[in-house]
CSV table of N, CA and C in Angstrom, one decimal:
chain,number,residue,atom,x,y,z
T,1,UNK,N,-61.9,19.0,3.3
T,1,UNK,CA,-62.4,17.1,2.2
T,1,UNK,C,-63.1,16.3,2.4
T,2,UNK,N,-64.1,15.6,1.4
T,2,UNK,CA,-64.2,14.7,1.3
T,2,UNK,C,-64.5,13.6,2.2
T,3,UNK,N,-64.8,12.3,1.5
T,3,UNK,CA,-64.3,11.3,2.3
T,3,UNK,C,-64.5,9.9,0.9
T,4,UNK,N,-64.1,10.8,-0.1
T,4,UNK,CA,-63.0,10.0,-0.8
T,4,UNK,C,-61.4,10.7,-1.7
T,5,UNK,N,-61.5,12.0,-1.2
T,5,UNK,CA,-60.1,12.8,-0.5
T,5,UNK,C,-59.5,11.6,0.0
T,6,UNK,N,-60.2,11.8,1.2
T,6,UNK,CA,-59.2,11.5,2.8
T,6,UNK,C,-59.1,10.0,2.0
T,7,UNK,N,-59.9,8.6,1.6
T,7,UNK,CA,-59.4,8.1,1.3
T,7,UNK,C,-58.4,7.6,0.2
T,8,UNK,N,-58.5,8.3,-0.5
T,8,UNK,CA,-56.9,8.2,-1.8
T,8,UNK,C,-55.9,8.6,-0.8
T,9,UNK,N,-56.2,9.7,0.5
T,9,UNK,CA,-54.7,10.2,0.9
T,9,UNK,C,-54.1,9.1,1.6
T,10,UNK,N,-55.0,8.1,2.9
T,10,UNK,CA,-54.7,7.2,2.8
T,10,UNK,C,-54.3,6.4,2.3
T,11,UNK,N,-54.4,5.2,1.0
T,11,UNK,CA,-54.2,4.4,-0.2
T,11,UNK,C,-53.5,5.3,-0.4
T,12,UNK,N,-52.8,6.7,-0.9
T,12,UNK,CA,-51.7,7.4,-0.8
T,12,UNK,C,-50.2,6.7,-0.4
T,13,UNK,N,-50.5,7.1,1.7
T,13,UNK,CA,-49.2,7.3,2.2
T,13,UNK,C,-49.3,5.5,2.8
T,14,UNK,N,-50.2,4.8,2.4
T,14,UNK,CA,-50.1,3.1,2.3
T,14,UNK,C,-49.0,2.4,2.0
T,15,UNK,N,-49.2,3.5,0.4
T,15,UNK,CA,-48.8,2.8,-1.2
T,15,UNK,C,-47.2,3.3,-1.0
T,16,UNK,N,-47.0,4.6,0.1
T,16,UNK,CA,-46.0,5.5,0.4
T,16,UNK,C,-46.0,4.0,1.3
T,17,UNK,N,-45.8,3.7,2.2
T,17,UNK,CA,-45.3,2.6,2.9
T,17,UNK,C,-45.1,1.4,3.0
T,18,UNK,N,-46.0,0.7,1.8
T,18,UNK,CA,-45.5,0.0,1.2
T,18,UNK,C,-44.1,-0.2,0.5
T,19,UNK,N,-44.4,0.9,-0.9
T,19,UNK,CA,-43.6,1.1,-1.7
T,19,UNK,C,-41.9,1.1,-0.8
T,20,UNK,N,-41.2,2.2,0.3
T,20,UNK,CA,-40.2,2.2,1.3
T,20,UNK,C,-40.3,0.4,2.2
T,21,UNK,N,-41.2,0.3,2.8
T,21,UNK,CA,-40.8,-1.1,2.8
T,21,UNK,C,-40.1,-2.1,1.9
T,22,UNK,N,-40.7,-1.9,1.2
T,22,UNK,CA,-39.9,-3.0,-1.0
T,22,UNK,C,-38.5,-2.9,-1.3
T,23,UNK,N,-39.2,-1.5,-0.5
T,23,UNK,CA,-37.5,-0.9,-1.4
T,23,UNK,C,-36.5,-1.5,0.1
T,24,UNK,N,-36.5,-1.8,1.3
T,24,UNK,CA,-35.8,-1.9,2.1
T,24,UNK,C,-35.3,-3.1,2.2
T,25,UNK,N,-37.1,-3.9,1.2
T,25,UNK,CA,-36.1,-5.4,2.2
T,25,UNK,C,-36.4,-6.0,1.2
T,26,UNK,N,-36.3,-5.2,-0.3
T,26,UNK,CA,-35.6,-6.2,-2.3
T,26,UNK,C,-34.9,-5.7,-2.9
T,27,UNK,N,-34.9,-4.2,-2.8
T,27,UNK,CA,-33.9,-3.3,-3.3
T,27,UNK,C,-34.9,-2.9,-4.1
T,28,UNK,N,-34.6,-1.3,-5.1
T,28,UNK,CA,-35.0,0.1,-6.1
T,28,UNK,C,-36.2,-1.1,-6.7
T,29,UNK,N,-37.1,-1.0,-7.5
T,29,UNK,CA,-37.8,-0.5,-8.0
T,29,UNK,C,-38.0,1.1,-8.6
T,30,UNK,N,-38.0,1.4,-9.3
T,30,UNK,CA,-38.4,2.8,-10.4
T,30,UNK,C,-39.7,2.5,-10.8
T,31,UNK,N,-40.2,1.6,-11.4
T,31,UNK,CA,-41.2,1.5,-11.3
T,31,UNK,C,-42.1,1.2,-10.1
T,32,UNK,N,-42.3,0.9,-9.5
T,32,UNK,CA,-42.9,1.3,-8.1
T,32,UNK,C,-42.8,2.7,-7.7
T,33,UNK,N,-41.7,3.0,-8.2
T,33,UNK,CA,-41.7,5.0,-7.3
T,33,UNK,C,-42.8,5.4,-7.8
T,34,UNK,N,-42.1,5.2,-9.7
T,34,UNK,CA,-43.2,6.2,-10.2
T,34,UNK,C,-44.1,5.8,-10.1
T,35,UNK,N,-45.0,5.4,-9.8
T,35,UNK,CA,-46.1,4.7,-9.5
T,35,UNK,C,-46.8,5.3,-9.1
T,36,UNK,N,-45.2,5.6,-7.4
T,36,UNK,CA,-46.5,6.3,-6.3
T,36,UNK,C,-46.4,7.5,-6.8
T,37,UNK,N,-45.3,8.1,-7.4
T,37,UNK,CA,-45.3,9.2,-7.7
T,37,UNK,C,-46.6,10.1,-8.8
T,38,UNK,N,-46.8,9.6,-9.4
T,38,UNK,CA,-48.4,9.5,-9.8
T,38,UNK,C,-49.1,9.4,-9.3
T,39,UNK,N,-49.6,8.5,-8.5
T,39,UNK,CA,-50.4,8.2,-7.6
T,39,UNK,C,-50.7,9.1,-6.4
T,40,UNK,N,-49.1,10.2,-5.5
T,40,UNK,CA,-48.9,11.0,-5.2
T,40,UNK,C,-49.8,12.3,-5.8
T,41,UNK,N,-49.6,12.9,-6.7
T,41,UNK,CA,-49.9,14.0,-8.0
T,41,UNK,C,-51.5,14.2,-8.1
T,42,UNK,N,-51.6,12.2,-8.0
T,42,UNK,CA,-53.7,12.4,-8.8
T,42,UNK,C,-54.0,13.3,-7.1
T,43,UNK,N,-53.4,12.7,-6.3
T,43,UNK,CA,-54.2,13.3,-4.5
T,43,UNK,C,-54.3,14.5,-4.4
T,44,UNK,N,-52.3,15.3,-4.5
T,44,UNK,CA,-53.2,16.7,-4.9
T,44,UNK,C,-54.0,17.4,-5.3
T,45,UNK,N,-54.0,16.7,-6.7
T,45,UNK,CA,-54.8,17.7,-6.7
T,45,UNK,C,-56.1,17.3,-7.2
T,46,UNK,N,-56.6,16.0,-7.0
T,46,UNK,CA,-58.1,15.8,-6.4
T,46,UNK,C,-57.9,17.3,-5.2
T,47,UNK,N,-57.1,17.0,-3.7
T,47,UNK,CA,-57.0,17.8,-2.3
T,47,UNK,C,-57.5,19.4,-3.5
T,48,UNK,N,-56.4,19.9,-4.7
T,48,UNK,CA,-56.3,20.6,-5.4
T,48,UNK,C,-58.0,21.5,-5.4
T,49,UNK,N,-58.6,20.3,-6.2
T,49,UNK,CA,-60.0,21.1,-7.1
T,49,UNK,C,-61.3,21.5,-5.8
T,50,UNK,N,-60.8,20.5,-4.6
T,50,UNK,CA,-61.9,20.7,-3.6
T,50,UNK,C,-61.6,21.8,-2.8
T,51,UNK,N,-60.5,22.4,-2.9
T,51,UNK,CA,-60.3,23.8,-2.5
T,51,UNK,C,-60.7,24.5,-2.9
T,52,UNK,N,-61.0,24.8,-4.3
T,52,UNK,CA,-62.0,26.1,-5.2
T,52,UNK,C,-63.5,25.3,-4.7
């Protein structure tokens, strides 16, 4: 993996922690979870494209 892919992975995991914390403290927000899913899919796409 390149540096940008690793950075994207770190951001994705950090966003998951932040969204989970927000959900625990303030309640669920569908837009936050939707945004995290889009970010996660983008990260998976980057990992898959770097593997080829």
